[in-house]
Amino acid sequence: MSTVAPVEESPRTDPARRGWRRLPVVHQLRQSVGLQRGMLVTGLVLTGLFLLTALVAPLLAPYEYNQLRDADGPFGAQQAPSAEHWLGTTVGGYDVLSRVIYGSRTAVMVIVVAIVLSLFAGVLIGLLSGYFGGWLDRVLVVVCDAVYAFPALLLAIVMAIVISGGQSSLFGGILAAAISITVVFIPQYFRVVRAETVRIKGEAFVESARVVGAGHWRIMTRHVLRNATRTLPLILTLNASEAILTLAGLGFLGFGIEPTAAAEWGYDLNKSLSDVTSGIWWTAIFPGAAIVLVVLGLTLVGESLNDLADPRLRSRRAAESGETAETSVVPGGSLGAGPAGLDGIEGRPR
C-alpha cells in the first residue's frame, strides 16, 4: 500500500507567517525597495534608538539630570569632555550626557500625551462634523481653520503661559507643553477625518446600515470611523517630529520645563548660546544633535510611509529599481478586487 507524504505548508499559505508579515511596519518594510527601503530602515533605527534611550534612561545616564556634585565635590561649570564627564558639563554645572539622555524621556512623554489628546479630540470633532454636517460642521470648520492659520509656535507659547505661567514642575510642564502642542495638532486630524467621513458616509454600505435600522452612533463607530482613520499613522509620525521641534522651541524661548524638574533639550540650547561665542562647543552641539537625529528619524519614517501609501510613487520606484513591490494604498492594507477597490472598505473581513 502506497503512502502519500504530508505536504509541508509553505510560508505563503501559513496563516501565522502571513499574519506577522501583514503587521503595519513589517508590511511596509517588505513593500519598500531601493533608496526608499534605506530611508525607512534609517528612520526606524533612529526612532528605535530614541525610544530605547528614553526607556532605559536611568540605566544609561551616569548621573541624574539635576545632579551638580558627586562624592568628590561639585562638578564645575563648563568643564570640557573628560573621563568623568564624557560630554562635559553645562554652564549650570550639569552633566551634558545625562541631560541629553534624560531629555529623550521628557520628549517621549510630551509626544505621547500631545498625540493622544490631539488624536482623541481631532478625530471626535472631525467625525461629528463630517457625519452630521449642517451648522455644526460650518462652526467647527471656521474654528479649526482659524486655529490652523495662527502661527503654531506663537499659539503654543500663548497656551503655555495661560496653562502654567511659562514654567512649572515635571508633570505640570509636560502637561502644559503637551496641551500647547495639542491645540496646534487638532485642526490637522480634524481636516483629515472630516474629509474622509464626508466621502465614506455616502457609500453604499453606510446607506445599507441605515436601511436595516442601525443608529448614528453604531454607524459612526463601526462603519465610518475605522475607514476614516486609515491614513492617521502617516500623520502621527510627522506630528511626532513637529512635537519635538515645538517642545524645543518652547524651552529655547524660556517657556519650557524648569531644569531642576526635568531635562529638556531646548532649554539646554538656550543656556549654551553664550558658550558658543567663547569656544565652548560641547554644551550646544550634543543637545542640538539629539534634536536633529530624532526629528530626522521620525521624518524619514513618516515620509517613507507616505510614499508607500501612494501606489504611483511606489510603482515608479519599483520599476526604477527593477524589483516587484506589493500593492497597498494605506498602511497595512492591500488593493483588492472588490467594488470599493479596497479590501475591508465595506466592513467585509479579509
XYZ file of C-alpha atoms in Angstrom:
350
model
C 0.000 0.000 0.000
C 1.469 3.326 -1.032
C 1.600 6.212 1.339
C 1.424 9.856 0.495
C 3.930 12.062 2.257
C 2.399 15.061 4.002
C 2.781 18.283 2.121
C 4.515 20.980 4.119
C 2.628 24.239 4.232
C 4.553 26.985 2.503
C 5.092 30.370 4.133
C 2.623 31.853 1.663
C -0.180 29.611 2.915
C 0.777 29.543 6.588
C -1.690 31.864 8.391
C 0.732 32.542 11.247
C 3.505 33.648 8.927
C 1.100 35.618 6.814
C -0.100 37.299 9.994
C 3.214 38.753 11.111
C 4.083 39.746 7.559
C 0.937 41.880 7.436
C 1.886 43.845 10.550
C 1.968 47.587 9.713
C 5.713 48.293 9.897
C 6.780 44.843 8.651
C 4.401 45.050 5.711
C 5.679 48.473 4.645
C 9.288 47.334 5.031
C 8.652 44.385 2.697
C 6.988 46.717 0.185
C 9.848 49.203 0.073
C 12.648 48.943 -2.483
C 15.978 50.624 -3.144
C 16.539 54.071 -1.669
C 13.041 54.046 -0.217
C 13.880 50.989 1.875
C 17.134 52.596 3.008
C 15.272 55.707 4.169
C 12.690 53.642 6.039
C 15.313 51.455 7.737
C 17.368 54.503 8.730
C 14.313 56.202 10.172
C 13.272 53.087 12.084
C 16.776 52.666 13.543
C 16.986 56.294 14.697
C 13.461 56.189 16.109
C 14.132 52.865 17.830
C 17.317 54.189 19.446
C 15.407 57.264 20.621
C 12.655 55.180 22.219
C 15.140 52.728 23.739
C 17.185 55.556 25.235
C 14.061 57.073 26.791
C 13.012 53.703 28.172
C 16.311 52.870 29.898
C 17.485 56.431 30.606
C 18.263 55.794 34.315
C 20.494 52.864 33.338
C 22.391 54.726 30.607
C 22.898 58.109 32.296
C 25.961 58.281 34.550
C 24.334 60.953 36.741
C 20.893 62.396 37.449
C 19.670 65.165 35.151
C 19.738 67.693 38.026
C 22.858 66.410 39.810
C 25.555 69.003 40.482
C 28.064 67.100 42.596
C 29.317 63.630 43.474
C 31.498 62.181 46.242
C 34.479 64.200 45.035
C 32.645 67.530 45.182
C 30.896 69.834 42.698
C 31.162 69.006 39.005
C 32.161 72.524 37.996
C 30.671 74.644 35.208
C 31.652 74.348 31.543
C 34.098 71.509 32.109
C 35.500 70.038 28.890
C 34.740 66.398 27.971
C 36.757 64.036 30.168
C 36.723 60.542 31.645
C 34.372 61.705 34.430
C 32.079 63.659 32.097
C 32.193 62.205 28.587
C 30.364 65.171 27.018
C 31.468 67.810 29.518
C 29.300 69.942 31.804
C 26.932 72.852 31.187
C 27.147 76.445 32.352
C 24.942 75.447 35.276
C 27.262 72.596 36.229
C 25.086 69.706 34.969
C 26.475 66.674 33.158
C 25.733 67.095 29.437
C 25.467 63.370 28.660
C 22.988 62.769 31.462
C 20.791 65.686 30.415
C 20.813 64.573 26.773
C 19.759 61.058 27.776
C 17.070 62.186 30.198
C 15.888 64.734 27.637
C 14.756 61.851 25.423
C 12.422 60.683 28.210
C 10.879 64.155 28.517
C 10.411 64.305 24.742
C 8.675 60.911 24.626
C 6.302 61.881 27.447
C 5.305 65.093 25.702
C 4.877 63.340 22.331
C 2.668 60.604 23.788
C 0.438 62.962 25.788
C 0.160 65.514 22.955
C -0.658 62.990 20.235
C -3.159 61.069 22.391
C -5.014 64.254 23.330
C -4.980 65.739 19.827
C -5.894 62.406 18.231
C -8.877 61.909 20.527
C -10.165 65.471 20.157
C -9.414 65.851 16.439
C -10.922 62.509 15.426
C -14.035 63.071 17.547
C -14.908 66.520 16.243
C -13.917 65.550 12.687
C -16.228 62.549 12.813
C -19.136 64.557 14.211
C -18.595 67.431 11.799
C -18.337 65.273 8.688
C -21.194 62.929 9.583
C -23.857 65.382 10.737
C -22.869 68.441 8.677
C -25.116 71.492 8.893
C -24.426 74.386 11.251
C -22.179 72.218 13.460
C -19.922 71.476 10.507
C -19.699 75.138 9.497
C -18.843 76.309 13.016
C -16.177 73.631 13.574
C -14.598 74.268 10.171
C -14.327 78.011 10.843
C -12.867 77.485 14.332
C -10.316 74.885 13.223
C -9.283 76.941 10.179
C -8.746 79.961 12.438
C -6.584 77.922 14.813
C -4.671 76.358 11.914
C -3.961 79.787 10.387
C -2.435 81.045 13.652
C 1.377 80.652 13.900
C 1.944 77.302 15.603
C 4.820 78.271 17.890
C 3.192 81.548 18.920
C -0.021 79.679 19.737
C 1.961 77.160 21.790
C 3.661 79.997 23.706
C 0.322 81.625 24.481
C -1.125 78.331 25.687
C 1.961 77.592 27.810
C 1.654 80.970 29.524
C -2.070 80.501 30.123
C -1.686 76.964 31.474
C 1.453 77.162 33.607
C 2.660 80.751 33.590
C 5.597 79.740 31.377
C 7.370 77.305 33.721
C 6.323 74.560 36.103
C 7.205 71.178 37.562
C 7.881 67.996 35.589
C 4.308 66.800 35.150
C 2.902 70.317 35.038
C 5.437 71.305 32.398
C 4.867 68.146 30.360
C 1.100 68.648 30.506
C 1.399 72.328 29.605
C 3.705 71.598 26.650
C 1.519 68.685 25.522
C -1.692 70.729 25.662
C 0.043 73.571 23.822
C 1.042 71.163 21.047
C -2.400 69.527 21.112
C -4.102 72.798 20.228
C -1.823 73.063 17.182
C -2.411 69.463 16.029
C -6.198 69.193 16.447
C -7.030 71.017 13.160
C -4.834 68.579 11.199
C -6.652 65.488 12.476
C -9.970 67.304 12.123
C -9.403 68.072 8.444
C -8.325 64.543 7.520
C -11.082 62.743 9.430
C -13.800 65.170 8.325
C -12.887 64.822 4.638
C -12.846 61.022 4.858
C -16.121 60.968 6.802
C -17.881 63.137 4.220
C -16.731 60.735 1.496
C -17.499 57.497 3.343
C -20.951 58.408 4.659
C -22.246 58.402 1.082
C -21.026 54.860 0.375
C -23.496 52.051 -0.233
C -22.582 50.086 2.890
C -23.416 53.099 5.091
C -26.761 53.508 3.362
C -27.401 49.788 3.870
C -26.711 50.150 7.576
C -29.262 52.957 7.798
C -31.846 50.871 5.965
C -31.527 47.960 8.401
C -32.091 50.359 11.303
C -28.571 50.984 12.643
C -28.294 54.116 14.790
C -25.984 57.049 14.173
C -23.535 56.037 16.912
C -23.222 52.467 15.575
C -22.734 53.658 12.004
C -20.105 56.214 13.029
C -18.083 53.851 15.226
C -18.469 50.576 13.342
C -18.559 51.608 9.682
C -17.217 55.153 9.301
C -14.541 55.527 11.984
C -12.302 52.595 11.086
C -12.304 53.556 7.399
C -11.815 57.286 8.020
C -8.717 56.832 10.187
C -6.586 54.656 7.903
C -4.215 57.457 6.931
C -3.660 58.682 10.506
C -0.489 56.593 11.108
C 1.214 58.727 8.468
C 0.209 61.931 10.254
C 1.206 60.540 13.655
C 4.853 60.088 12.686
C 5.110 63.539 11.122
C 3.358 65.184 14.066
C 5.728 63.458 16.488
C 8.665 65.239 14.847
C 6.744 68.523 14.933
C 6.077 67.973 18.635
C 9.826 67.614 19.270
C 10.527 70.909 17.496
C 7.664 72.716 19.259
C 8.832 71.466 22.655
C 12.398 72.515 21.871
C 11.165 75.912 20.695
C 9.240 76.466 23.917
C 12.253 75.505 26.006
C 14.607 77.623 23.905
C 12.419 80.692 24.378
C 12.181 80.127 28.131
C 8.621 78.755 28.291
C 9.554 75.138 28.903
C 10.215 72.952 31.911
C 12.459 74.091 34.761
C 15.915 72.428 34.700
C 15.512 71.083 38.219
C 12.239 69.372 37.255
C 13.348 67.615 34.043
C 15.961 67.676 31.307
C 14.834 69.414 28.131
C 16.962 69.894 25.013
C 15.566 73.304 24.043
C 16.327 74.782 27.459
C 19.898 73.465 27.335
C 20.385 75.035 23.910
C 19.161 78.367 25.232
C 21.679 78.310 28.081
C 24.530 77.381 25.719
C 24.194 80.392 23.392
C 26.858 82.412 25.188
C 29.140 79.371 25.348
C 29.405 79.066 21.555
C 30.970 82.529 21.169
C 33.525 81.572 23.830
C 34.611 78.420 22.031
C 32.736 76.083 24.393
C 31.097 73.847 21.795
C 30.064 70.765 23.784
C 27.177 72.382 25.679
C 25.321 73.171 22.430
C 26.295 70.539 19.882
C 25.029 67.447 21.703
C 21.500 68.657 22.616
C 21.235 70.097 19.102
C 22.417 66.835 17.533
C 19.852 64.918 19.597
C 17.031 67.110 18.266
C 18.255 66.786 14.674
C 18.661 62.996 14.780
C 15.293 62.339 16.436
C 13.424 64.661 14.058
C 15.299 63.141 11.097
C 14.377 59.602 12.138
C 10.692 60.376 12.661
C 10.518 62.362 9.421
C 12.137 59.565 7.391
C 9.627 57.069 8.766
C 6.692 59.365 8.044
C 7.818 60.285 4.527
C 8.567 56.657 3.661
C 5.135 55.535 4.839
C 3.598 58.390 2.881
C 5.368 57.270 -0.298
C 4.306 53.668 0.251
C 0.704 54.791 0.681
C 0.798 56.311 -2.831
C 0.695 53.489 -5.417
C 2.020 55.791 -8.160
C 5.216 56.617 -6.275
C 5.663 53.019 -5.154
C 5.208 51.593 -8.657
C 7.566 54.133 -10.189
C 10.322 53.445 -7.674
C 9.842 49.703 -8.042
C 10.186 49.994 -11.815
C 13.329 52.102 -11.491
C 14.945 49.577 -9.162
C 13.840 46.571 -11.222
C 12.054 44.954 -8.259
C 8.443 43.990 -7.780
C 6.672 45.765 -4.924
C 3.423 44.679 -3.355
C 0.450 46.958 -3.819
C -1.060 48.831 -0.922
C -2.919 52.073 -0.719
C -2.842 52.505 3.042
C -0.518 51.184 5.730
C -1.306 47.555 6.292
C -3.897 47.462 3.514
C -3.868 45.992 0.046
C -5.515 46.793 -3.244
C -8.428 44.447 -3.638
C -10.708 43.332 -6.420
C -13.944 44.315 -4.713
C -16.279 47.021 -5.953
C -14.920 49.542 -3.489
C -11.335 48.902 -4.588
C -10.049 48.234 -1.080
C -10.329 45.084 0.986
C -12.465 45.710 4.011
C -13.620 49.185 2.963
C -17.220 47.990 3.223
C -16.690 46.280 6.512
C -16.050 42.858 4.895
C -13.472 40.584 6.597
C -10.283 39.987 4.722
